[in-house]
Amino acid sequence: MTQALEIFVPDIGDYNDVPVIEVLVQAGDSIRADEPIVTLESDKATMDVPSPHTGIVREVRVKVGDRLSKGSLLITMDASADAAAAPAQTDAPTAPASTPAAPAPVVAAPSAPSSPAVPVSSSAPAVPVSSSAPAAVPAPALPAGGKVHASPSIRHYARELGVDLATVRPSGRNGRITREDVSAHIKASMQSGIVPGKTPAAASAGSGLDLLPWPKVDFAKFGPVESMPLSRIKKISGANLSRNAIVIPHVTNFDEADITDLEAFRIALNSENEKSGKKLTMLAFLIKACVSALKAFPEFNASLDGENLVYKRYFHIAFAADTPNGLVVPVIRDADRKGLHDIAAEAAALAKKARDGKLGPADMSGGCFTVSSLGGIGGTGFTPIINAPEVAILGVTRAQTKPVWDGKQFVPRLILPLCLSWDHRVVDGVLAARFLVHLQRILGDFRRISLDG
Ligand code: COA
């Protein structure tokens, strides 16, 4: 025997007009007493409203976005007579006809701490990325229409991380999804290149990335292969670079600086100091020139912090250093207060420390802006990825002697290509072009640096 019942929002304390963020049942579902019907989320808490009875849902009377208070009608249901007579919680009265009664909602604070599944700071790579082989994309944990069993705090955790709980394989009692299940799901998704909670073919409404699974190829079918684990540096920097490339709206501006006189100056100074072994590098001049440009354009010496822009009054310049194990980014602190020789010596010492694998987190933290020089190798231009939370990075390639028109004739000049990638949320193209013109002027005539305040 069944009994037709209306199920209402029970007493939810001081909460009124609380938005529905998830409807967990649909008409025809069979639900058990205590299973959640909807999830409500106020600015202070997330709560599941459970069914007081076991039975079949006849009609769902709410939808996502509705605002509910105590007494709002949620569903009508055909409750099994036994269950209707003996609701799950003894203090929750049966709800025949229009009595608003149900078990107490299960509440979770919305600020439940989330723990990212991958390291997110290049400056503090404290969380090692798992070295296990990439897991296959987890198959949906539930058949279509199946119900998810998870507490509000887990639902909140999953929502924060953009995970669709229906795709998470539960390991808890009675098929409940645990926090660890959500974390494991994200980890597997990251390793396979899939965005958590998104099936690859799902159409995007603009809220996420619908990436295809990473191609699985049996390379050995095509020829001899050797598989080597990625170095720890590559795993960490790869995760950071992927995030930065995806999250930051990058634009790269290109320009050129005439460094004929600067290079002649550098060579002259180096030959003067040959005996002492003090050597000036182009990198040291670039770092000094960047400090000057950062002073002139403080938006480049800033970081986004939510809706604020944090302007830095210090000038710590990072530089990309190539090592046998991958790319690292040590930082020269207070480059504005250091001379060219000190900067060159410090960069050389940090680059050596990097190659020896001895850089510590302190050597790589606090950078304001990064210089990535491929000048010792070659190239005519590239589009470097910004080292978050910085807002720009200068890429430099190999200077070449080119014919330059001086108004009367072509003259041979040493031209240095400059590539500035910048975050379009903070900077715009005009500012980027001005930044490069400033660099161009300083590098074209280094005496101008003395004009800085
Ligand atoms: N144009 C022409 N020649 C250049 C040059 C440029 N832009 N920059 C450097 N050179 C020359 C120098 O004159 C130097 O010759 P020298 O010994 O006669 O003075 C030679 O190239 C070697 O320079 P390099 O080894 O690059 O030293 P550096 O001080 O210029 O750079 C590092 C040091 C750490 C930046 C560099 O070793 C490095 O690791 N670069 C790679 C950066 C990187 O990985 N970027 C990431 C790209 S994704």
GROMACS .gro file of N, CA and C and ligand atoms in nm, residues 263 266 279 281-283 319-322 327 351 355 372-377 382 396-399 416, ligand 1:
model
  123
  263GLU      N    1   7.633   4.612  -2.702
  263GLU     CA    2   7.719   4.494  -2.713
  263GLU      C    3   7.867   4.538  -2.719
  266ARG      N    4   7.961   4.616  -2.371
  266ARG     CA    5   7.975   4.493  -2.291
  266ARG      C    6   8.109   4.424  -2.321
  279LYS      N    7   8.258   3.904  -1.550
  279LYS     CA    8   8.203   3.904  -1.686
  279LYS      C    9   8.060   3.958  -1.686
  281THR      N   10   7.708   3.981  -1.872
  281THR     CA   11   7.630   3.907  -1.972
  281THR      C   12   7.518   3.997  -2.024
  282MET      N   13   7.467   3.960  -2.142
  282MET     CA   14   7.353   4.034  -2.196
  282MET      C   15   7.233   4.023  -2.102
  283LEU      N   16   7.224   3.906  -2.036
  283LEU     CA   17   7.113   3.885  -1.943
  283LEU      C   18   7.112   3.992  -1.833
  319PHE      N   19   6.455   3.463  -1.393
  319PHE     CA   20   6.502   3.432  -1.528
  319PHE      C   21   6.493   3.281  -1.551
  320ALA      N   22   6.455   3.244  -1.673
  320ALA     CA   23   6.443   3.102  -1.705
  320ALA      C   24   6.582   3.044  -1.722
  321ALA      N   25   6.607   2.932  -1.658
  321ALA     CA   26   6.738   2.867  -1.670
  321ALA      C   27   6.715   2.723  -1.716
  322ASP      N   28   6.790   2.688  -1.819
  322ASP     CA   29   6.780   2.554  -1.875
  322ASP      C   30   6.866   2.459  -1.791
  327LEU      N   31   6.324   2.304  -1.721
  327LEU     CA   32   6.329   2.449  -1.702
  327LEU      C   33   6.301   2.487  -1.555
  351ALA      N   34   7.224   2.999  -1.200
  351ALA     CA   35   7.213   2.906  -1.314
  351ALA      C   36   7.293   2.779  -1.286
  355ARG      N   37   7.154   2.401  -1.250
  355ARG     CA   38   7.203   2.285  -1.326
  355ARG      C   39   7.246   2.172  -1.232
  372SER      N   40   6.323   3.541  -2.020
  372SER     CA   41   6.360   3.409  -2.074
  372SER      C   42   6.447   3.432  -2.197
  373SER      N   43   6.576   3.405  -2.184
  373SER     CA   44   6.669   3.435  -2.292
  373SER      C   45   6.714   3.310  -2.365
  374LEU      N   46   6.684   3.306  -2.492
  374LEU     CA   47   6.734   3.198  -2.577
  374LEU      C   48   6.846   3.251  -2.666
  375GLY      N   49   6.895   3.370  -2.629
  375GLY     CA   50   6.994   3.440  -2.712
  375GLY      C   51   7.122   3.362  -2.733
  376GLY      N   52   7.161   3.283  -2.634
  376GLY     CA   53   7.284   3.205  -2.649
  376GLY      C   54   7.266   3.089  -2.744
  377ILE      N   55   7.142   3.063  -2.784
  377ILE     CA   56   7.114   2.945  -2.866
  377ILE      C   57   7.072   2.984  -3.009
  382PHE      N   58   5.964   3.395  -3.008
  382PHE     CA   59   5.881   3.290  -2.950
  382PHE      C   60   5.777   3.355  -2.860
  396VAL      N   61   6.364   3.668  -2.519
  396VAL     CA   62   6.468   3.731  -2.601
  396VAL      C   63   6.532   3.621  -2.684
  397THR      N   64   6.553   3.647  -2.813
  397THR     CA   65   6.623   3.548  -2.896
  397THR      C   66   6.755   3.607  -2.945
  398ARG      N   67   6.815   3.544  -3.040
  398ARG     CA   68   6.954   3.578  -3.076
  398ARG      C   69   6.963   3.708  -3.156
  399ALA      N   70   7.051   3.794  -3.113
  399ALA     CA   71   7.073   3.919  -3.186
  399ALA      C   72   7.145   3.888  -3.318
  416LEU      N   73   6.838   4.303  -3.163
  416LEU     CA   74   6.794   4.201  -3.067
  416LEU      C   75   6.641   4.186  -3.071
  454COA     N1   76   7.207   3.739  -2.889
  454COA     C1   77   7.325   3.696  -2.933
  454COA     N2   78   7.413   3.634  -2.854
  454COA     C2   79   7.378   3.614  -2.726
  454COA     C3   80   7.258   3.656  -2.674
  454COA     C4   81   7.169   3.723  -2.762
  454COA     N3   82   7.049   3.765  -2.724
  454COA     N4   83   7.251   3.623  -2.546
  454COA     C5   84   7.364   3.560  -2.515
  454COA     N5   85   7.441   3.554  -2.625
  454COA     C6   86   7.573   3.496  -2.637
  454COA     C7   87   7.656   3.559  -2.532
  454COA     O1   88   7.726   3.664  -2.592
  454COA     C8   89   7.741   3.448  -2.483
  454COA     O2   90   7.863   3.460  -2.548
  454COA     P1   91   7.990   3.516  -2.469
  454COA     O3   92   8.033   3.402  -2.378
  454COA     O4   93   8.084   3.544  -2.577
  454COA     O5   94   7.952   3.634  -2.393
  454COA     C9   95   7.675   3.319  -2.528
  454COA     O6   96   7.567   3.357  -2.610
  454COA    C10   97   7.625   3.234  -2.416
  454COA     O7   98   7.521   3.297  -2.351
  454COA     P2   99   7.428   3.217  -2.249
  454COA     O8  100   7.486   3.085  -2.217
  454COA     O9  101   7.291   3.220  -2.297
  454COA    O10  102   7.444   3.301  -2.121
  454COA     P3  103   7.348   3.407  -2.077
  454COA    O11  104   7.405   3.470  -1.957
  454COA    O12  105   7.314   3.495  -2.188
  454COA    O13  106   7.219   3.321  -2.032
  454COA    C11  107   7.090   3.161  -1.911
  454COA    C12  108   7.218   3.243  -1.914
  454COA    C13  109   7.078   3.097  -1.776
  454COA    C14  110   6.971   3.250  -1.938
  454COA    C15  111   7.097   3.057  -2.021
  454COA    O14  112   7.207   2.973  -2.000
  454COA    C16  113   6.975   2.970  -2.032
  454COA    O15  114   6.951   2.879  -1.954
  454COA     N6  115   6.891   2.997  -2.134
  454COA    C17  116   6.771   2.918  -2.158
  454COA    C18  117   6.649   2.993  -2.111
  454COA    C19  118   6.527   2.907  -2.125
  454COA    O16  119   6.532   2.786  -2.104
  454COA     N7  120   6.415   2.968  -2.159
  454COA    C20  121   6.292   2.901  -2.166
  454COA    C21  122   6.244   2.896  -2.302
  454COA     S1  123   6.089   2.815  -2.303
   0.00000   0.00000   0.00000
